[in-house]
Coordinates of C-alpha atoms in Angstrom, one line a residue:
X913 CA -13.9 -48.6 51.5
X914 CA -13.5 -45.4 52.3
X915 CA -10.0 -44.0 52.0
X916 CA -9.1 -41.4 54.6
X917 CA -6.8 -38.1 53.8
X918 CA -3.4 -38.9 53.9
X919 CA -1.1 -37.3 56.8
X920 CA 2.1 -35.4 55.9
X921 CA 3.6 -37.0 58.7
X922 CA 6.7 -39.0 58.1
X923 CA 4.7 -42.0 59.4
X924 CA 2.7 -41.8 56.1
X925 CA 5.8 -41.4 54.0
X926 CA 7.5 -44.5 55.6
X927 CA 4.7 -46.6 55.9
X928 CA 4.9 -46.6 52.2
X929 CA 7.6 -49.3 51.8
X930 CA 6.8 -51.9 49.1
X931 CA 8.4 -55.2 48.6
X932 CA 8.3 -57.5 45.6
X933 CA 8.6 -60.8 45.8
X934 CA 9.9 -61.8 42.4
X935 CA 11.2 -64.7 40.1
X936 CA 13.6 -67.2 41.7
X937 CA 12.0 -70.7 42.3
X938 CA 12.7 -71.9 38.4
X939 CA 15.7 -73.4 37.1
X940 CA 17.7 -72.9 33.8
X941 CA 19.0 -70.0 32.1
X942 CA 16.5 -66.4 32.8
X943 CA 15.1 -67.1 29.5
X944 CA 13.0 -69.8 30.4
X945 CA 11.7 -68.1 33.2
X946 CA 8.1 -66.8 33.7
X947 CA 6.9 -68.6 30.4
X948 CA 5.3 -71.7 30.8
X949 CA 4.0 -74.0 33.7
X950 CA 6.0 -73.5 36.7
X951 CA 7.6 -76.7 37.0
X952 CA 11.1 -75.7 35.4
X953 CA 13.6 -76.6 38.2
X954 CA 12.1 -79.1 40.5
X955 CA 11.8 -78.0 44.0
X956 CA 12.5 -80.2 47.3
X957 CA 10.7 -80.9 50.6
X958 CA 10.5 -78.3 53.1
X959 CA 12.8 -80.7 55.2
X960 CA 15.4 -81.1 52.6
X961 CA 15.3 -77.2 51.5
X962 CA 15.6 -76.1 55.2
X963 CA 19.1 -76.0 55.4
X964 CA 19.8 -72.9 57.1
X965 CA 23.1 -72.1 58.7
X966 CA 23.2 -72.2 62.3
X967 CA 22.3 -68.5 63.9
X968 CA 25.2 -66.1 63.9
X969 CA 24.5 -62.3 65.7
X970 CA 27.0 -60.4 64.1
X971 CA 27.9 -61.5 60.0
X972 CA 30.3 -59.3 58.3
X973 CA 29.6 -55.5 58.9
X974 CA 28.5 -53.2 55.9
X975 CA 29.9 -49.6 55.4
X976 CA 26.9 -48.4 57.5
X977 CA 27.8 -50.3 60.4
X978 CA 24.9 -52.6 60.1
X979 CA 25.1 -56.5 60.5
X980 CA 23.1 -59.4 59.5
X981 CA 21.4 -61.5 62.3
X982 CA 20.4 -64.8 61.8
X983 CA 17.0 -65.6 64.1
X984 CA 16.1 -68.9 61.8
X985 CA 16.5 -71.6 64.7
X986 CA 14.3 -69.7 67.1
X987 CA 11.1 -68.7 65.4
X988 CA 8.9 -71.2 65.5
X989 CA 6.4 -71.5 64.0
X990 CA 7.4 -70.1 60.5
X991 CA 6.3 -70.6 57.3
X992 CA 7.8 -73.1 55.3
X993 CA 10.7 -73.4 53.2
X994 CA 9.3 -71.3 49.6
X995 CA 10.4 -68.8 47.2
X996 CA 8.1 -65.8 45.5
X997 CA 5.8 -65.2 48.3
X998 CA 3.2 -62.0 48.2
X999 CA 5.7 -59.4 50.8
X1000 CA 5.3 -56.3 52.3
X1001 CA 5.7 -54.4 55.4
X1002 CA 4.4 -51.5 57.4
X1003 CA 7.4 -49.9 58.8
X1004 CA 6.0 -47.5 61.6
X1005 CA 3.9 -50.3 63.0
X1006 CA 7.1 -53.0 62.6
X1007 CA 5.3 -55.9 61.0
X1008 CA 5.3 -57.6 57.5
X1009 CA 3.2 -59.9 55.7
X1010 CA 4.0 -62.6 53.7
X1011 CA 1.4 -64.5 51.4
X1012 CA 1.4 -68.1 50.0
X1013 CA 5.0 -68.8 47.3
X1014 CA 6.1 -72.3 45.9
X1015 CA 8.8 -74.6 46.5
X1016 CA 8.8 -75.8 43.2
X1017 CA 6.2 -78.7 43.7
X1018 CA 3.7 -76.9 46.4
X1019 CA 2.1 -73.9 45.9
X1020 CA 0.7 -72.4 49.2
X1021 CA -2.1 -70.4 50.3
X1022 CA -1.2 -69.6 54.0
X1023 CA -0.5 -66.1 55.4
X1024 CA 2.0 -65.0 58.1
X1025 CA 2.5 -62.1 60.1
X1026 CA 6.1 -61.1 61.2
X1027 CA 5.8 -59.2 64.5
X1028 CA 7.9 -58.5 67.2
X1029 CA 10.9 -61.0 66.0
X1030 CA 7.9 -63.4 65.7
X1031 CA 6.3 -65.3 63.2
X1032 CA 2.3 -65.8 63.7
X1033 CA 0.2 -67.8 61.5
X1034 CA -2.9 -65.6 60.5
X1035 CA -6.4 -67.9 60.0
X1036 CA -7.9 -69.0 58.2
X1037 CA -4.7 -71.5 56.7
X1038 CA -7.6 -73.3 55.0
X1039 CA -8.3 -71.5 52.0
X1040 CA -11.8 -71.3 50.6
X1041 CA -13.0 -69.2 47.6
X1042 CA -14.2 -65.9 50.0
X1043 CA -12.0 -66.3 53.1
X1044 CA -8.5 -65.7 51.4
X1045 CA -6.8 -65.3 48.5
X1046 CA -6.3 -68.7 46.1
X1047 CA -2.7 -70.4 46.5
X1048 CA -0.3 -68.6 44.4
X1049 CA 3.0 -67.2 43.4
X1050 CA 4.4 -64.3 42.1
X1051 CA 1.6 -61.8 43.6
X1052 CA 2.5 -58.1 44.4
X1053 CA 1.4 -56.8 47.3
X1054 CA 2.5 -53.2 49.5
X1055 CA 1.0 -51.9 52.7
X1056 CA -1.9 -48.9 51.8
X1057 CA -1.5 -46.6 54.9
X1058 CA -4.6 -44.5 53.7
X1059 CA -7.0 -48.0 54.0
X1060 CA -4.9 -49.2 57.1
X1061 CA -4.5 -52.2 54.9
X1062 CA -2.2 -54.6 52.9
X1063 CA -3.2 -54.7 49.2
X1064 CA -2.5 -57.8 47.2
X1065 CA -3.3 -58.2 43.4
X1066 CA -2.9 -61.2 41.1
X1067 CA 0.2 -63.9 40.9
X1068 CA -0.1 -67.4 39.8
X1069 CA -1.2 -70.5 40.4
X1070 CA -0.7 -73.9 39.2
X1071 CA -3.2 -73.2 36.0
X1072 CA -3.6 -69.8 35.5
X1073 CA -2.6 -65.6 35.9
X1074 CA -4.9 -63.7 38.1
X1075 CA -6.0 -60.4 38.8
X1076 CA -7.9 -60.7 41.6
X1077 CA -7.7 -57.6 44.3
X1078 CA -7.2 -58.6 47.9
X1079 CA -7.2 -56.3 51.1
X1080 CA -5.8 -57.9 54.7
X1081 CA -6.8 -55.6 57.5
X1082 CA -7.2 -56.7 61.0
X1083 CA -6.4 -60.4 60.3
X1084 CA -9.0 -60.9 57.7
X1085 CA -8.9 -61.1 53.9
X1086 CA -11.5 -59.2 51.9
X1087 CA -11.6 -59.4 48.0
X1088 CA -12.3 -55.9 46.3
X1089 CA -14.6 -55.8 43.3
X1090 CA -12.9 -53.6 41.7
X1091 CA -14.6 -53.6 37.9
X1092 CA -11.9 -52.6 35.6
X1093 CA -8.2 -53.8 36.4
X1094 CA -4.9 -54.3 35.1
X1095 CA -4.9 -57.7 33.3
X1096 CA -4.1 -61.1 34.7
X1097 CA -0.5 -61.4 35.6
X1098 CA 2.5 -62.0 37.8
X1099 CA 5.8 -60.3 39.2
X1100 CA 4.3 -57.5 38.8
X1101 CA 5.7 -54.5 40.9
X1102 CA 3.4 -52.5 43.6
X1103 CA 4.4 -49.9 46.3
X1104 CA 2.1 -46.9 47.9
X1105 CA 3.2 -43.7 46.1
X1106 CA 2.1 -41.0 48.8
X1107 CA 2.9 -37.9 47.7
X1108 CA 0.7 -36.0 44.7
X1109 CA -0.6 -36.2 42.8
X1110 CA -0.9 -39.7 43.0
X1111 CA -1.6 -40.2 46.8
X1112 CA -2.2 -44.4 46.2
X1113 CA -0.6 -47.7 45.0
X1114 CA 0.9 -47.5 41.8
X1115 CA 1.2 -51.1 39.8
X1116 CA 3.9 -51.3 36.8
X1117 CA 4.6 -53.9 34.4
X1118 CA 4.2 -58.0 35.3
X1119 CA 4.2 -61.1 33.2
X1120 CA 1.7 -63.6 31.7
X1121 CA 2.1 -64.7 27.7
X1122 CA 3.8 -61.3 27.4
X1123 CA 5.9 -59.0 29.4
X1124 CA 3.8 -55.5 30.4
X1125 CA 4.9 -52.2 31.0
X1126 CA 1.8 -50.4 31.8
X1127 CA 1.1 -48.3 35.1
X1128 CA -2.1 -48.5 37.1
X1129 CA -3.5 -46.4 40.0
X1130 CA -5.7 -48.4 42.9
X1131 CA -7.6 -45.8 45.1
X1132 CA -10.9 -45.7 46.0
X1133 CA -11.0 -49.5 45.8
X1134 CA -10.5 -49.5 41.5
X1135 CA -8.4 -49.3 39.2
X1136 CA -7.2 -46.7 37.0
X1137 CA -5.0 -47.1 33.9
X1138 CA -2.7 -44.0 33.9
X1139 CA -0.5 -45.6 30.9
X1140 CA -2.6 -43.0 28.4
X1141 CA -1.6 -40.1 30.4
X1142 CA 2.3 -40.8 30.7
X1143 CA 4.4 -39.4 27.9
X1144 CA 6.9 -43.0 28.4
X1145 CA 7.2 -45.5 30.6
X1146 CA 10.5 -48.4 31.3
X1147 CA 10.3 -51.0 28.8
X1148 CA 8.2 -53.9 28.9
X1149 CA 9.4 -56.5 32.0
X1150 CA 8.8 -58.1 35.0
X1151 CA 10.4 -59.6 38.4
X1152 CA 11.8 -56.1 38.9
X1153 CA 13.1 -54.7 42.4
X1154 CA 10.8 -52.3 43.0
X1155 CA 10.2 -49.7 46.3
X1156 CA 9.0 -46.0 47.1
X1157 CA 11.8 -43.6 48.3
X1158 CA 10.6 -40.9 50.5
X1159 CA 13.9 -39.0 50.2
X1160 CA 13.2 -38.9 46.2
X1161 CA 9.6 -38.7 46.5
X1162 CA 9.3 -41.7 43.9
X1163 CA 8.7 -45.3 43.3
X1164 CA 12.2 -46.9 42.1
X1165 CA 12.2 -49.7 40.1
X1166 CA 15.4 -51.9 39.3
X1167 CA 15.8 -54.2 36.4
X1168 CA 14.0 -56.8 35.9
X1169 CA 13.4 -59.0 32.8
X1170 CA 12.5 -58.4 29.4
X1171 CA 11.7 -61.8 27.5
X1172 CA 14.4 -61.9 24.5
X1173 CA 11.6 -64.8 23.0
X1174 CA 9.0 -62.0 22.7
X1175 CA 11.5 -59.5 21.5
X1176 CA 13.0 -58.1 25.0
X1177 CA 16.4 -57.7 25.5
X1178 CA 16.8 -59.9 28.6
X1179 CA 17.9 -59.1 32.2
X1180 CA 17.7 -55.4 32.7
X1181 CA 20.0 -52.9 34.5
X1182 CA 18.3 -49.6 34.0
X1183 CA 17.1 -47.3 37.1
X1184 CA 13.4 -45.7 37.0
X1185 CA 11.7 -43.3 39.2
X1186 CA 8.1 -42.4 38.6
X1187 CA 7.1 -39.4 40.5
X1188 CA 5.3 -36.2 40.2
X1189 CA 6.2 -36.1 36.4
X1190 CA 5.5 -39.9 35.5
X1191 CA 8.6 -42.2 34.6
X1192 CA 12.0 -40.9 34.6
X1193 CA 14.7 -42.9 33.6
X1194 CA 17.7 -41.9 36.1
X1195 CA 21.3 -41.7 35.0
X1196 CA 23.4 -43.6 37.3
X1197 CA 27.0 -44.1 36.5
X1198 CA 27.2 -47.2 38.5
X1199 CA 25.0 -49.4 39.5
X1200 CA 24.0 -53.2 40.1
X1201 CA 24.4 -55.6 37.5
X1202 CA 21.6 -57.0 35.4
X1203 CA 19.4 -59.0 37.3
X1204 CA 15.9 -60.0 38.0
X1205 CA 14.0 -61.2 41.2
X1206 CA 16.3 -58.8 43.6
X1207 CA 14.3 -57.5 46.5
X1208 CA 14.0 -53.9 47.2
X1209 CA 13.5 -52.3 50.6
X1210 CA 13.6 -48.4 51.8
X1211 CA 16.0 -47.7 55.0
X1212 CA 17.4 -44.5 55.4
X1213 CA 19.5 -45.5 58.3
X1214 CA 21.0 -48.4 56.2
X1215 CA 21.8 -46.2 53.3
X1216 CA 18.9 -45.5 51.5
X1217 CA 17.1 -47.5 49.3
X1218 CA 18.3 -51.1 49.7
X1219 CA 18.6 -53.8 46.7
X1220 CA 19.5 -57.6 47.3
X1221 CA 20.5 -60.7 45.4
X1222 CA 18.6 -61.6 42.2
X1223 CA 19.8 -64.0 39.2
X1224 CA 21.9 -62.7 36.8
X1225 CA 21.5 -63.5 32.8
X1226 CA 23.8 -66.8 33.0
X1227 CA 21.1 -67.8 36.1
X1228 CA 23.5 -67.3 39.2
X1229 CA 22.0 -66.2 42.5
X1230 CA 23.3 -63.2 43.8
X1231 CA 24.6 -62.0 47.0
X1232 CA 25.5 -58.6 46.6
X1233 CA 24.0 -55.5 48.6
X1234 CA 23.2 -52.0 47.0
X1235 CA 22.1 -48.6 48.4
X1236 CA 20.6 -45.8 46.6
X1237 CA 21.0 -42.2 47.6
X1238 CA 20.3 -39.0 46.0
X1239 CA 20.1 -41.0 42.3
X1240 CA 23.8 -42.8 43.1
X1241 CA 24.1 -46.7 43.5
X1242 CA 26.7 -47.6 46.3
X1243 CA 28.1 -51.2 46.4
X1244 CA 27.4 -51.8 50.7
X1245 CA 28.7 -55.6 50.1
X1246 CA 30.1 -57.6 47.1
X1247 CA 28.5 -61.0 48.1
X1248 CA 27.0 -62.4 50.7
X1249 CA 28.6 -62.9 53.7
X1250 CA 29.5 -66.4 55.1
X1251 CA 26.1 -67.7 56.4
X1252 CA 23.4 -65.4 54.3
X1253 CA 23.4 -67.4 50.8
X1254 CA 23.3 -65.8 47.8
X1255 CA 19.4 -66.0 46.4
X1256 CA 16.6 -64.9 44.3
X1257 CA 12.4 -64.2 45.0
X1258 CA 12.8 -63.8 48.5
X1259 CA 10.9 -61.7 50.4
X1260 CA 12.1 -58.6 52.4
X1261 CA 10.2 -55.3 54.1
X1262 CA 11.8 -52.2 56.0
X1263 CA 10.9 -52.3 59.7
X1264 CA 10.9 -49.1 61.7
X1265 CA 8.9 -49.4 65.3
X1266 CA 11.1 -47.1 67.3
X1267 CA 13.2 -45.2 64.9
X1268 CA 15.9 -47.4 64.1
X1269 CA 15.6 -49.0 60.7
X1270 CA 16.0 -52.5 60.0
X1271 CA 15.4 -55.1 57.0
X1272 CA 13.8 -58.2 57.5
X1273 CA 14.1 -60.8 54.8
X1274 CA 13.0 -64.4 54.6
X1275 CA 13.6 -67.4 52.2
X1276 CA 13.7 -67.3 48.1
X1277 CA 15.7 -70.0 46.2
X1278 CA 19.3 -70.5 46.9
X1279 CA 19.5 -72.4 43.2
X1280 CA 16.6 -74.4 41.4
X1281 CA 16.7 -77.1 43.9
X1282 CA 16.6 -75.8 47.3
X1283 CA 14.4 -73.0 48.7
X1284 CA 14.9 -71.5 51.9
X1285 CA 12.7 -71.0 55.4
X1286 CA 15.5 -68.8 56.8
X1287 CA 14.7 -65.1 58.4
X1288 CA 17.6 -62.9 58.7
X1289 CA 17.5 -59.2 60.1
X1290 CA 20.0 -56.7 58.6
X1291 CA 20.4 -53.0 60.9
X1292 CA 22.6 -51.8 63.3
X1293 CA 24.4 -53.9 65.9
X1294 CA 20.9 -54.3 68.1
X1295 CA 21.2 -53.9 71.6
X1296 CA 21.4 -57.1 74.1
X1297 CA 18.0 -59.2 73.4
X1298 CA 16.6 -62.8 73.7
X1299 CA 14.2 -64.6 71.6
X1300 CA 12.7 -67.7 73.2
X1301 CA 12.7 -69.5 75.0
X1302 CA 11.3 -72.3 72.9
X1303 CA 10.9 -76.0 73.2
X1304 CA 9.5 -79.0 70.8
X1305 CA 6.2 -78.7 72.2
X1306 CA 4.5 -77.0 75.1
X1307 CA 2.6 -79.7 76.8
X1308 CA 3.5 -82.8 78.0
X1309 CA 2.7 -85.6 80.6
X1310 CA 3.9 -86.0 84.0
X1311 CA 7.4 -87.7 83.7
X1312 CA 8.3 -86.6 80.1
X1313 CA 11.0 -84.6 79.8
X1314 CA 11.7 -81.4 77.3
X1315 CA 14.6 -79.3 75.6
X1316 CA 14.4 -75.7 76.1
X1317 CA 16.5 -73.2 74.3
X1318 CA 16.7 -69.2 73.9
X1319 CA 19.0 -67.4 71.4
X1320 CA 21.0 -64.4 72.9
X1321 CA 21.7 -61.7 70.1
X1322 CA 23.4 -58.3 70.3
X1323 CA 25.2 -56.7 73.3
X1324 CA 28.3 -57.4 74.0
X1325 CA 29.0 -61.4 74.0
X1326 CA 29.9 -63.5 75.9
X1327 CA 26.4 -64.2 77.7
X1328 CA 25.8 -65.8 81.1
X1329 CA 22.0 -67.4 81.2
X1330 CA 20.0 -68.0 84.0
X1331 CA 16.8 -70.2 83.9
X1332 CA 13.8 -69.7 85.6
X1333 CA 10.8 -72.1 86.0
X1334 CA 7.4 -71.9 88.0
X1335 CA 7.1 -74.1 90.7
X1336 CA 10.8 -74.8 90.2
X1337 CA 9.9 -77.6 88.5
X1338 CA 13.5 -77.6 86.6
X1339 CA 16.8 -76.7 87.6
X1340 CA 18.6 -73.7 86.6
X1341 CA 21.5 -73.8 84.2
X1342 CA 24.2 -71.2 82.7
X1343 CA 23.3 -72.3 79.3
X1344 CA 21.1 -71.5 76.0
X1345 CA 19.9 -74.7 76.5
X1346 CA 18.5 -77.4 78.9
X1347 CA 17.0 -80.5 79.1
X1348 CA 15.2 -81.7 82.6
X1349 CA 12.0 -83.6 83.2
X1350 CA 9.7 -81.2 85.2
X1351 CA 9.0 -82.4 88.7
X1352 CA 5.1 -81.1 89.3
X1353 CA 3.3 -80.6 92.5
X1354 CA -0.4 -81.9 92.2
X1355 CA -2.2 -78.8 92.3
X1356 CA -0.3 -77.5 89.5
X1357 CA -1.1 -80.4 86.6
X1358 CA -2.8 -78.9 83.7
X1359 CA -2.2 -75.3 84.7
X1360 CA -0.2 -72.9 83.2
X1361 CA 3.3 -72.9 83.8
X1362 CA 5.7 -70.0 82.8
X1363 CA 9.5 -70.6 81.5
X1364 CA 11.9 -67.8 81.5
X1365 CA 15.2 -66.9 80.9
X1366 CA 17.6 -63.7 82.0
X1367 CA 20.6 -63.3 79.6
X1368 CA 23.3 -61.1 81.1
X1369 CA 26.1 -59.9 78.8
X1370 CA 29.5 -58.8 79.8
X1371 CA 29.4 -55.2 79.7
X1372 CA 26.5 -55.6 82.4
X1373 CA 23.7 -55.3 80.5
X1374 CA 20.5 -57.8 81.0
X1375 CA 17.3 -58.9 79.6
X1376 CA 14.7 -61.3 80.4
X1377 CA 12.7 -63.0 78.0
X1378 CA 8.9 -63.0 77.4
X1379 CA 7.2 -66.1 79.4
X1380 CA 6.8 -69.4 78.1
X1381 CA 3.6 -71.3 79.1
X1382 CA 4.1 -74.8 79.9
X1383 CA 1.4 -77.4 80.5
X1384 CA 2.6 -80.9 82.5
X1385 CA -0.6 -83.2 82.6
X1386 CA -1.4 -85.9 84.5
X1387 CA -0.3 -89.4 83.2
X1388 CA -3.0 -90.9 80.9
X1389 CA -5.2 -93.9 81.4
X1390 CA -8.0 -95.0 80.1
X1391 CA -11.1 -97.3 81.3
X1392 CA -13.5 -99.4 79.0
X1393 CA -17.2 -99.3 79.7
X1394 CA -20.6 -101.1 78.1
X1395 CA -23.7 -99.3 77.5
X1396 CA -25.8 -101.3 79.0
X1397 CA -23.9 -102.7 81.6
X1398 CA -23.9 -106.1 80.6
X1399 CA -21.4 -109.0 79.7
X1400 CA -23.9 -111.2 78.8
X1401 CA -26.0 -110.1 75.5
X1402 CA -28.1 -111.9 72.5
X1403 CA -27.0 -111.9 68.8
X1404 CA -29.5 -108.7 67.8
X1405 CA -28.8 -106.7 71.0
X1406 CA -27.0 -103.4 70.7
X1407 CA -24.1 -102.3 72.8
X1408 CA -21.9 -98.9 73.5
X1409 CA -18.1 -99.6 74.0
X1410 CA -16.6 -96.6 74.9
X1411 CA -13.3 -95.9 76.5
X1412 CA -13.1 -93.0 78.7
X1413 CA -9.7 -91.3 78.9
X1414 CA -8.3 -89.4 81.6
X1415 CA -5.3 -87.6 82.2
X1416 CA -2.6 -87.1 79.0
X1417 CA -2.5 -85.0 76.2
X1418 CA -5.7 -85.0 74.0
X1419 CA -6.4 -86.0 70.8
X1420 CA -5.7 -90.0 71.5
X1421 CA -5.6 -92.6 69.4
X1422 CA -7.2 -96.3 69.9
X1423 CA -6.2 -99.7 69.4
X1424 CA -9.1 -101.6 69.8
X1425 CA -8.5 -105.5 70.6
X1426 CA -11.3 -108.4 70.6
X1427 CA -14.2 -106.5 69.4
X1428 CA -16.8 -108.5 68.4
X1429 CA -18.4 -108.2 64.9
X1430 CA -20.7 -105.6 64.3
X1431 CA -19.2 -102.5 65.8
X1432 CA -18.2 -99.3 64.5
X1433 CA -16.5 -96.3 65.5
X1434 CA -19.3 -93.3 65.9
X1435 CA -16.3 -91.2 67.4
X1436 CA -12.8 -91.5 68.8
X1437 CA -12.9 -93.9 71.3
X1438 CA -16.8 -94.7 71.2
X1439 CA -18.2 -98.1 69.3
X1440 CA -21.6 -98.5 68.5
X1441 CA -22.4 -102.2 68.3
X1442 CA -25.3 -104.5 66.9
X1443 CA -24.3 -107.9 67.5
X1444 CA -24.1 -110.4 65.1
X1445 CA -22.2 -113.5 65.8
X1446 CA -22.1 -115.3 69.5
X1447 CA -18.9 -115.8 71.1
X1448 CA -16.3 -114.8 74.0
X1449 CA -14.7 -111.2 73.3
X1450 CA -11.7 -110.2 75.6
X1451 CA -12.2 -106.8 74.9
X1452 CA -9.7 -104.0 75.5
X1453 CA -8.0 -100.7 74.3
X1454 CA -4.8 -99.5 74.0
X1455 CA -4.5 -95.7 74.1
X1456 CA -1.6 -93.1 72.7
X1457 CA -1.9 -89.7 73.5
X1458 CA -0.4 -86.9 71.7
X1459 CA 3.0 -87.0 73.4
X1460 CA 3.3 -90.8 72.4
X1461 CA 2.3 -91.5 76.2
X1462 CA 0.2 -95.0 76.1
X1463 CA -1.8 -96.8 78.3
X1464 CA -4.1 -100.2 78.3
X1465 CA -7.4 -100.3 79.4
X1466 CA -9.1 -102.8 81.7
X1467 CA -9.6 -105.9 79.9
X1468 CA -13.8 -106.7 79.7
X1469 CA -15.2 -110.5 79.0
X1470 CA -18.4 -110.2 77.0
X1471 CA -20.2 -113.3 76.3
X1472 CA -22.6 -113.4 73.4
X1473 CA -24.4 -115.6 73.0
X1474 CA -27.1 -117.1 70.1
X1475 CA -30.5 -115.2 70.3
X1476 CA -33.0 -118.4 71.3
X1477 CA -35.6 -119.4 68.4
X1478 CA -39.3 -117.9 68.9
X1479 CA -41.0 -119.3 71.5
X1480 CA -38.0 -121.9 73.0
X1481 CA -36.2 -121.5 75.7
X1482 CA -32.1 -121.6 75.8
X1483 CA -31.0 -125.1 76.6
X1484 CA -27.7 -126.2 77.1
X1485 CA -26.2 -127.4 74.2
X1486 CA -27.4 -123.6 72.2
X1487 CA -25.4 -121.8 75.0
X1488 CA -22.1 -124.1 75.3
X1489 CA -22.4 -123.9 71.2
X1490 CA -22.6 -120.0 71.3
X1491 CA -19.6 -120.0 73.5
X1492 CA -17.6 -122.1 71.6
X1493 CA -19.1 -120.3 68.1
X1494 CA -19.1 -123.9 66.4
X1495 CA -15.9 -124.8 67.8
X1496 CA -13.6 -121.6 66.9
X1497 CA -13.1 -120.3 70.2
X1498 CA -11.2 -122.8 71.8
X1499 CA -9.9 -123.6 75.4
X1500 CA -10.9 -120.4 76.7
X1501 CA -14.5 -120.6 75.8
X1502 CA -14.6 -124.4 77.0
X1503 CA -13.0 -123.6 80.0
X1504 CA -15.4 -120.8 80.9
X1505 CA -18.3 -122.4 80.1
X1506 CA -17.6 -125.3 82.3
X1507 CA -16.6 -123.0 85.2
X1508 CA -19.7 -121.2 84.9
X1509 CA -21.6 -124.8 84.5
X1510 CA -20.3 -125.8 87.7
X1511 CA -20.8 -122.5 89.4
X1512 CA -24.6 -121.4 88.3
X1513 CA -26.6 -119.6 90.7
X1514 CA -28.7 -121.2 92.7
X1515 CA -32.0 -119.4 91.8
X1516 CA -32.1 -119.6 87.8
X1517 CA -35.3 -118.1 87.4
X1518 CA -33.5 -114.7 88.9
X1519 CA -30.9 -114.9 86.4
X1520 CA -31.1 -112.2 83.4
X1521 CA -31.9 -114.1 80.2
X1522 CA -33.3 -117.4 82.0
X1523 CA -36.5 -118.2 80.5
X1524 CA -36.6 -122.0 81.0
X1525 CA -39.0 -123.5 83.9
X1526 CA -37.4 -123.6 87.6
X1527 CA -35.8 -126.9 88.2
X1528 CA -38.7 -129.4 90.3
X1529 CA -37.3 -130.8 93.7
X1530 CA -37.0 -129.4 97.2
X1531 CA -35.0 -126.1 97.9
X1532 CA -32.0 -126.4 99.5
X1533 CA -31.4 -125.4 102.9
X1534 CA -30.1 -122.2 103.5
X1535 CA -26.1 -121.8 103.8
X1536 CA -25.6 -125.0 101.5
X1537 CA -27.2 -128.3 100.8
X1538 CA -27.1 -130.2 97.6
X1539 CA -27.7 -128.6 94.4
X1540 CA -30.9 -129.4 92.7
X1541 CA -30.6 -131.4 89.7
X1542 CA -31.4 -129.6 86.2
X1543 CA -35.0 -130.5 84.7
X1544 CA -34.3 -133.3 82.5
X1545 CA -33.5 -132.1 78.9
X1546 CA -32.9 -129.0 80.1
X1547 CA -29.9 -126.8 80.3
X1548 CA -28.0 -124.4 82.6
X1549 CA -28.9 -120.6 82.4
X1550 CA -26.2 -118.4 81.1
X1551 CA -23.4 -117.4 83.2
X1552 CA -24.5 -115.0 85.8
X1553 CA -23.2 -111.2 85.4

């Protein structure tokens, strides 16, 4: 991919923000982090890990007047709970990208785009060897404005450290065959440095069997090792907080971990800048305490370069927020607020789509057992806005009820709500949520019906949500058919039994009753049969659609007769034996046989399958008369169709 010339405009500078999602999902003391299989500290299920608090629009303002806003309950779908994902943002576009991560037991390989306060799952979610990076955690990622793409490097899976390089652009992952590349590693620092002489993404440190302190440049789809050209460098480390600071014209790296078991000093609290002259240690009198796995984001209107959370040397998660400006650290908030839990290994990025900076933060590890899937936005008190509406599902069957909810934020509470439904299918209520059974005109069944909510605040501001598309389908029904349309086949005959479903919401599940032996499903609701056993089979289907609505099909009775011996004619005893299946069918088969015997057709030769000679004697007069006796030694024909 050819690199285009870099612009000197502010967008190119702002777009260089990079975020490192670093260690945080393992338990125990930090000395054990990053060594051995990532099984230290067990994870929990997504359901158990998703313990985010209720949304709160105004959380303890910082010194800059910024607040935390929790959007978790109103972002559906959203990534599963996890820590240590690859995470980066494109500030001027107002988007962020998340890839992979883990929850202590599951390693993820999914891709999510955060855009317009919404999480969008990006395909492919099923990972193949060429369509996406393999599942991993601790990968490094940044947005590279020169390529207009997100750059991902390395990470770790359950079996090995990785050193592959990928670009994500326009919804597609592409692996870059870089040739020489940094050694396989996880928890490296990676950020775009759009100033001379580098004008390229810069990677530093990371960990495999040992921590690294090498420095690499990615340009023209190739990696170049800058380490031999640099007079100095930070000590080996991994899990540092790192982001590019346009005010300083440098990549800032804070803290991280230098494993004592390999001769290091443990958790670090030093601050380094990588700029035109290479690496320089900043002389900061005060600053964050020693830690690994914080997140770092540049957001000038929020105080400069922000650093949040991490793990201290004792293994406790941190929730303090710091800002670095003019080489000086300032504590913005000493601890997490009442709702935002302290954490490590989160994903975070800076957003500036309209000149108003904010920081988006996702997930992370609350402790050795719990990972989050909560989404928070930190920034200036927002104007009145509304997230949603959302519903547990957007397709239902007629007659089913559904709950809708929306979330108002910003502005001046309290809020009032007005709901609007296409075709007035539900009444409006002044509440953030409503539950109703849509009443839909027949002409509107199956088409998109729009649901909106308008919010007004106490200061007279008003905002209307984006529409939610709702589909209400006709009630589900099912019809059972045989092909060929016979109910009197013989053993060895082929038959297709199909359940034709109309209405309802696909996909459907089928529970069949009394299928004859020799039938196998060729696709859902369709069975190909080669009949093997004579008998009476009262076949029916119970169909359930995706909403849980169910229906029963019509029941069809199938009489399977024994195949006649070659060159012989069926006889009564053979047919009755077929009905009774050796005496195993019971009273229903007996009653059916007797009924058909008593009401057999007047012209046996006209009955399909009757191969015997016509009965002797005069034909009965039209309109009645005595029935002829069956031929001697003969038997009645099979029952008529």
